[in-house]
Coordinates of C-alpha atoms and ligand atoms in Angstrom, one line a residue:
X284 CA 78.0 91.2 49.9
X285 CA 81.2 92.2 51.6
X286 CA 82.7 88.9 51.6
X287 CA 81.4 88.3 47.7
X288 CA 82.9 91.8 46.9
X289 CA 86.3 90.5 48.4
X290 CA 86.2 87.0 46.9
X291 CA 85.4 88.2 43.4
X292 CA 88.4 90.2 43.8
X293 CA 90.7 87.5 45.4
X294 CA 93.2 87.2 42.0
X295 CA 93.9 91.3 41.3
X296 CA 97.5 91.9 41.7
X297 CA 98.1 95.3 43.1
X298 CA 101.4 97.6 43.7
X299 CA 101.9 99.8 46.6
X300 CA 104.1 102.5 46.6
X301 CA 105.3 104.4 49.5
X302 CA 107.9 107.6 50.0
X303 CA 106.3 109.8 52.4
X304 CA 109.1 110.3 54.8
X305 CA 112.6 108.2 55.4
X306 CA 111.3 105.2 53.7
X307 CA 111.5 103.9 50.0
X308 CA 109.0 101.1 49.6
X309 CA 107.3 98.7 47.4
X310 CA 105.1 95.8 47.6
X311 CA 102.7 93.2 46.0
X312 CA 99.9 91.9 47.1
X313 CA 97.5 89.5 45.7
X314 CA 93.8 90.0 46.4
X315 CA 92.6 92.1 49.4
X316 CA 95.4 90.6 51.9
X317 CA 98.4 88.4 50.6
X318 CA 101.6 89.7 50.7
X319 CA 103.6 88.4 48.2
X320 CA 106.6 91.1 48.9
X321 CA 107.2 93.6 51.0
X322 CA 110.6 96.0 50.2
X323 CA 111.6 98.6 52.6
X324 CA 114.7 100.2 51.8
X325 CA 115.0 102.4 54.5
X326 CA 117.4 105.9 54.8
X327 CA 117.8 105.8 59.1
X328 CA 121.7 105.5 58.6
X329 CA 121.5 108.7 56.3
X330 CA 119.5 110.9 58.3
X331 CA 120.9 109.8 62.1
X332 CA 124.1 111.9 61.7
X333 CA 121.6 115.0 61.5
X334 CA 119.6 113.7 64.1
X335 CA 116.2 113.8 62.3
X336 CA 115.3 113.3 58.4
X337 CA 116.7 115.9 56.4
X338 CA 113.9 116.5 53.6
X339 CA 116.0 117.4 50.4
X340 CA 118.3 114.4 51.0
X341 CA 115.2 112.4 51.4
X342 CA 113.8 113.2 48.2
X343 CA 117.1 112.4 46.2
X344 CA 117.6 109.0 47.9
X345 CA 114.1 107.9 47.1
X346 CA 114.5 109.2 43.8
X347 CA 117.7 106.7 43.5
X348 CA 115.8 103.9 45.0
X349 CA 112.5 104.1 43.8
X350 CA 113.0 102.0 40.3
X351 CA 115.4 99.2 42.0
X352 CA 113.0 99.4 45.1
X353 CA 109.5 98.2 42.6
X354 CA 111.7 95.7 40.7
X355 CA 112.6 94.1 43.7
X356 CA 109.1 94.1 45.0
X357 CA 108.0 92.6 41.5
X358 CA 110.9 89.8 40.9
X359 CA 110.4 88.9 44.9
X360 CA 106.6 88.3 44.1
X361 CA 107.6 85.8 41.3
X362 CA 105.9 88.4 38.7
X363 CA 106.4 90.6 35.6
X364 CA 105.6 94.4 35.6
X365 CA 102.9 93.5 33.0
X366 CA 101.1 91.3 35.6
X367 CA 100.0 94.3 37.6
X368 CA 96.5 95.2 37.5
X369 CA 96.6 98.8 39.8
X370 CA 98.6 100.7 41.6
X371 CA 98.5 102.1 44.8
X372 CA 100.6 105.0 45.8
X373 CA 101.1 107.3 49.2
X374 CA 99.9 111.0 48.0
X375 CA 99.7 112.6 50.9
X376 CA 100.5 113.3 54.4
X377 CA 104.2 113.8 54.3
X378 CA 107.5 115.7 52.8
X379 CA 106.2 116.9 49.9
X380 CA 109.5 116.2 48.1
X381 CA 109.9 112.9 48.9
X382 CA 105.6 111.9 48.0
X383 CA 106.7 113.5 44.4
X384 CA 108.7 110.6 44.0
X385 CA 106.2 107.9 44.7
X386 CA 104.0 109.6 43.2
X387 CA 105.5 110.1 39.6
X388 CA 107.0 106.2 39.6
X389 CA 103.7 105.4 40.3
X390 CA 101.7 107.8 37.4
X391 CA 104.4 106.7 35.1
X392 CA 104.2 103.1 35.7
X393 CA 100.4 103.4 35.6
X394 CA 100.8 105.1 31.9
X395 CA 102.8 102.4 30.7
X396 CA 101.0 99.3 32.0
X397 CA 98.0 100.9 31.2
X398 CA 96.4 100.4 34.6
X399 CA 94.4 102.3 36.8
X400 CA 95.9 104.7 40.3
X401 CA 94.5 104.7 43.5
X402 CA 95.6 107.8 45.7
X403 CA 96.4 106.5 49.0
X404 CA 96.1 108.5 52.7
X405 CA 99.2 107.2 54.3
X406 CA 97.4 107.5 57.9
X407 CA 94.5 105.5 56.4
X408 CA 97.0 102.7 55.2
X409 CA 98.6 102.1 58.8
X410 CA 95.3 101.3 59.9
X411 CA 94.8 98.9 56.7
X412 CA 98.3 97.1 58.2
X413 CA 96.3 95.5 60.5
X414 CA 93.8 93.3 58.2
X415 CA 97.6 92.1 56.6
X416 CA 98.3 90.9 59.9
X417 CA 94.9 89.6 61.2
X418 CA 93.2 88.7 58.1
X419 CA 89.9 87.4 60.2
X420 CA 89.6 91.6 60.9
X421 CA 86.5 93.2 59.7
X422 CA 85.2 96.8 60.5
X423 CA 83.8 98.2 62.3
X424 CA 86.5 99.6 64.9
X425 CA 88.1 101.7 67.2
X426 CA 91.3 102.7 65.3
X427 CA 94.3 104.7 68.0
X428 CA 96.7 105.8 65.0
X429 CA 100.5 107.0 66.6
X430 CA 103.3 107.9 64.3
X431 CA 105.9 110.1 64.1
X432 CA 103.8 112.6 62.5
X433 CA 100.1 111.9 64.1
X434 CA 98.2 111.1 66.7
X435 CA 94.6 110.3 66.0
X436 CA 91.6 108.5 67.2
X437 CA 89.5 106.6 64.4
X438 CA 86.0 105.2 64.0
X439 CA 86.5 102.7 61.4
X440 CA 82.7 101.8 60.4
X441 CA 83.2 100.3 57.1
X442 CA 86.5 99.7 54.9
X443 CA 85.5 103.2 53.4
X444 CA 83.7 105.0 56.0
X445 CA 86.3 106.6 58.5
X446 CA 85.4 109.6 61.2
X447 CA 87.5 111.2 63.3
X448 CA 87.2 111.5 67.1
X449 CA 90.4 113.3 68.1
X450 CA 93.6 114.0 67.5
X451 CA 96.8 115.8 68.9
X452 CA 96.6 119.5 68.9
X453 CA 100.3 119.7 68.8
X454 CA 103.2 116.8 68.9
X455 CA 102.4 113.7 67.8
X456 CA 103.2 110.7 70.1
X457 CA 106.4 109.8 68.5
X458 CA 107.5 113.3 67.7
X459 CA 107.7 113.4 71.5
X460 CA 109.5 110.4 71.5
X461 CA 112.1 111.5 69.3
X462 CA 112.4 114.7 70.6
X463 CA 112.8 113.5 74.4
X464 CA 115.8 110.9 72.6
X465 CA 117.0 113.4 70.7
X466 CA 117.7 115.4 74.1
X467 CA 119.2 112.5 76.0
X468 CA 121.8 112.2 73.2
X469 CA 120.0 108.8 71.8
X470 CA 120.1 108.5 68.0
X471 CA 117.4 108.8 65.9
X472 CA 114.6 107.5 65.8
X473 CA 114.2 107.9 69.2
X474 CA 111.1 106.0 70.0
X475 CA 113.1 102.6 69.6
X476 CA 115.7 104.1 72.0
X477 CA 113.4 105.3 74.8
X478 CA 111.6 102.1 74.3
X479 CA 115.1 99.8 74.6
X480 CA 116.1 102.4 77.5
X481 CA 112.8 102.6 79.4
X482 CA 113.4 98.8 80.0
X483 CA 116.0 99.3 82.4
X484 CA 114.1 102.1 84.3
X485 CA 111.6 102.9 87.1
X486 CA 108.0 104.2 85.3
X487 CA 107.2 105.5 88.4
X488 CA 110.4 107.2 89.5
X489 CA 109.1 110.6 88.3
X490 CA 105.8 112.3 87.6
X491 CA 105.3 114.0 84.7
X492 CA 102.0 115.9 84.3
X493 CA 100.1 115.3 81.1
X494 CA 97.6 117.9 79.5
X495 CA 94.0 117.0 80.7
X496 CA 91.4 117.4 77.8
X497 CA 88.2 116.6 77.8
X498 CA 87.1 115.5 74.7
X499 CA 89.5 112.8 72.7
X500 CA 92.1 115.4 71.6
X501 CA 95.8 115.0 72.8
X502 CA 98.4 117.4 73.8
X503 CA 102.3 116.1 74.3
X504 CA 103.8 119.3 74.3
X505 CA 103.0 120.3 77.8
X506 CA 104.7 116.7 78.7
X507 CA 107.9 117.2 76.3
X508 CA 108.7 120.7 78.5
X509 CA 108.5 119.2 81.8
X510 CA 110.7 116.2 80.7
X511 CA 113.1 119.1 78.8
X512 CA 112.9 120.9 82.3
X513 CA 113.5 118.4 84.8
X514 CA 116.7 117.3 82.7
X515 CA 117.1 121.0 83.0
X516 CA 117.4 121.5 86.3
X517 CA 118.8 118.3 87.1
X518 CA 121.5 119.3 85.0
X519 CA 122.2 123.1 86.7
X520 CA 122.3 121.9 89.9
X521 CA 124.7 119.2 89.2
X522 CA 122.7 116.2 89.7
X523 CA 123.3 112.7 88.8
X524 CA 120.4 111.9 86.0
X525 CA 118.8 108.5 85.7
X526 CA 118.2 108.0 82.1
X527 CA 116.1 104.9 81.8
X528 CA 114.2 106.6 84.8
X529 CA 113.6 109.4 82.6
X530 CA 112.7 107.2 79.5
X531 CA 110.2 104.8 81.9
X532 CA 108.3 107.6 83.3
X533 CA 107.9 109.8 79.9
X534 CA 106.9 106.5 78.1
X535 CA 104.6 106.0 81.3
X536 CA 103.1 109.5 80.5
X537 CA 102.6 109.1 77.3
X538 CA 101.0 105.5 77.1
X539 CA 98.6 106.5 80.0
X540 CA 97.1 109.0 77.8
X541 CA 96.8 107.2 74.7
X542 CA 95.3 104.0 76.6
X543 CA 93.1 106.4 79.0
X544 CA 91.5 108.0 75.9
X545 CA 91.3 105.0 73.6
X546 CA 89.3 102.9 76.0
X547 CA 87.2 105.1 77.2
X548 CA 86.5 106.4 73.4
X549 CA 85.7 102.5 72.8
X550 CA 83.1 102.0 75.9
X551 CA 81.3 105.9 74.7
X552 CA 81.2 104.8 70.8
X553 CA 79.9 100.4 71.9
X554 CA 82.8 99.5 70.1
X555 CA 84.1 96.2 71.1
X556 CA 87.6 96.0 68.6
X557 CA 90.7 98.1 69.5
X558 CA 93.2 98.6 66.5
X559 CA 96.1 100.1 67.4
X560 CA 98.3 101.6 64.2
X561 CA 101.3 103.5 63.0
X562 CA 104.9 103.7 64.1
X563 CA 104.4 104.0 67.8
X564 CA 102.6 100.6 67.5
X565 CA 105.7 99.1 67.7
X566 CA 106.1 100.2 71.4
X567 CA 106.8 97.1 73.4
X568 CA 104.9 98.9 76.6
X569 CA 101.8 100.6 74.8
X570 CA 101.6 97.1 73.0
X571 CA 101.2 95.1 76.4
X572 CA 99.3 97.7 78.2
X573 CA 96.6 98.6 75.8
X574 CA 96.9 94.8 75.3
X575 CA 95.9 94.2 79.1
X576 CA 93.7 97.3 79.5
X577 CA 91.3 95.8 76.6
X578 CA 91.2 92.4 78.2
X579 CA 90.6 93.4 81.3
X580 CA 87.4 95.9 79.9
X581 CA 86.2 92.9 77.4
X582 CA 87.7 94.6 74.5
X583 CA 89.2 92.7 71.8
X584 CA 92.5 94.1 70.5
X585 CA 94.8 94.1 67.1
X586 CA 97.5 95.5 66.1
X587 CA 100.2 95.0 63.5
X588 CA 103.2 92.4 63.3
X589 CA 106.7 94.7 64.0
X590 CA 107.6 95.3 60.2
X591 CA 104.0 96.2 59.3
X592 CA 103.8 98.9 62.4
X593 CA 106.6 101.2 60.6
X594 CA 106.1 102.9 57.2
X595 CA 106.0 100.0 54.5
X596 CA 104.0 99.6 51.4
X597 CA 102.3 96.6 51.8
X598 CA 99.6 98.7 54.2
X599 CA 99.3 100.8 51.3
X600 CA 98.5 98.2 48.8
X601 CA 96.0 97.1 50.8
X602 CA 94.5 100.5 51.3
X603 CA 94.3 100.9 47.9
X604 CA 92.7 97.4 46.8
X605 CA 89.7 98.6 49.3
X606 CA 89.7 101.9 47.9
X607 CA 89.3 100.5 44.2
X608 CA 86.3 98.4 45.1
X609 CA 84.6 102.0 45.6
X610 CA 86.0 102.8 41.7
X611 CA 87.7 105.8 43.2
X612 CA 90.6 106.2 41.1
X613 CA 92.9 108.9 40.6
X614 CA 94.5 110.3 36.8
X615 CA 97.9 111.8 35.3
X616 CA 97.0 115.0 37.7
X617 CA 97.4 113.0 40.9
X618 CA 99.8 115.7 43.1
X619 CA 101.2 115.0 46.5
X620 CA 99.4 116.6 49.4
X621 CA 101.8 117.2 52.0
X622 CA 99.3 118.5 55.0
X623 CA 96.6 115.8 53.8
X624 CA 94.1 115.1 56.7
X625 CA 92.1 112.1 57.1
X626 CA 89.6 111.4 54.0
X627 CA 86.5 109.0 54.3
Ligands
KG4_288 O1 104.7 105.4 61.3 P1 105.7 106.0 61.3 O2 106.7 104.7 60.4 O3 106.3 106.8 60.6 C1 105.7 108.3 60.7 O4 104.1 107.8 59.8 O5 105.5 109.2 60.9 O6 106.3 106.3 62.8 C2 107.7 106.6 63.2 C3 107.3 106.7 64.2 C4 109.1 107.4 65.2 O7 108.4 108.6 65.9 C5 109.6 106.4 65.9 O8 110.5 107.5 66.6 C6 108.1 105.7 66.2 O9 107.4 105.8 65.3 N1 108.9 104.6 66.6 C7 108.4 104.3 68.2 C8 109.0 103.0 68.2 N2 109.2 102.2 67.0 C9 109.0 103.6 65.9 N3 108.2 104.9 69.5 C10 108.2 104.4 70.0 N4 108.4 103.3 70.6 C11 108.6 102.3 69.5 N5 109.5 100.8 69.4
ZN289 ZN1 103.9 106.3 58.6

């Protein structure tokens, strides 16, 4: 039945729009999983000199970028605007001013083209990036979402049936990477920088503690303080700091917490597939450690191609496609919801 629904819809053209943070992105997909174009205009260089995303600057840049990026996505797909059948747009979570640009563009275009709008939850989009990278992948599976704003273990029972098993109580994993990188003087975003530096260091050099929580929640603020204390006390004592060892040891602590809980959750819930999602999924050590752990435990492991790990609009279009099958469309009253939680 599931396959039938998908096959009947394989001709549908979906435009995806994503502006939740510092990437202005538009993508066209055909049917459920065929990417015709995936345009991402990143603002990272613009925010780098401030050490992080400046919301007001992000919104203004999205306004300048949004229509050229959509035009480019349509052109690259070798289509015209009139060929679009539906528009999927991120409406939360994210920066309110940034989200509003995408939502307004989607509503305007949907009105002009007389096509439906699908309101997409950004976190759900990250999970759906995996369907674009692995066309054979089907729910049910367990997903670990690790991004700049969120860290969560999600049960995905079906395309439109999610359940949160646990999430971070304080910092998200990506946020911890970015904050530690910042105090180490590395550029924004810090995750990829720590990833690179950690390859040169010894992950067993420093024992950083990680919070022990009984359920599937995470906490990274204690680890962050431990790294900050280590750096400050070494500085005060005039001791030389091996930044590569700090990066590798910090990264190991984060990864251990993520991997252990995810494997445990999969076993307890009887899932045999684990799906990694979100910007931190681009971390090479996380990917390889989780993959090895899954293999040794007889679990199948999936993660998206690098370009689909971080924010993009193809994942939003894909999520929109499956949500549209439930006929849950938005209308011209759609608004940005910056604190949006996980929905079903
Ligand atoms: O999913 P994403 O693009 O945006 C949000 O929805 O938050 O994730 C961005 C986060 C940033 O914190 C960035 O530092 C982190 O993903 N990140 C990484 C790597 N690449 C991106 N963290 C660790 N290692 C990486 N290679
Ligand atoms: Zn994201």
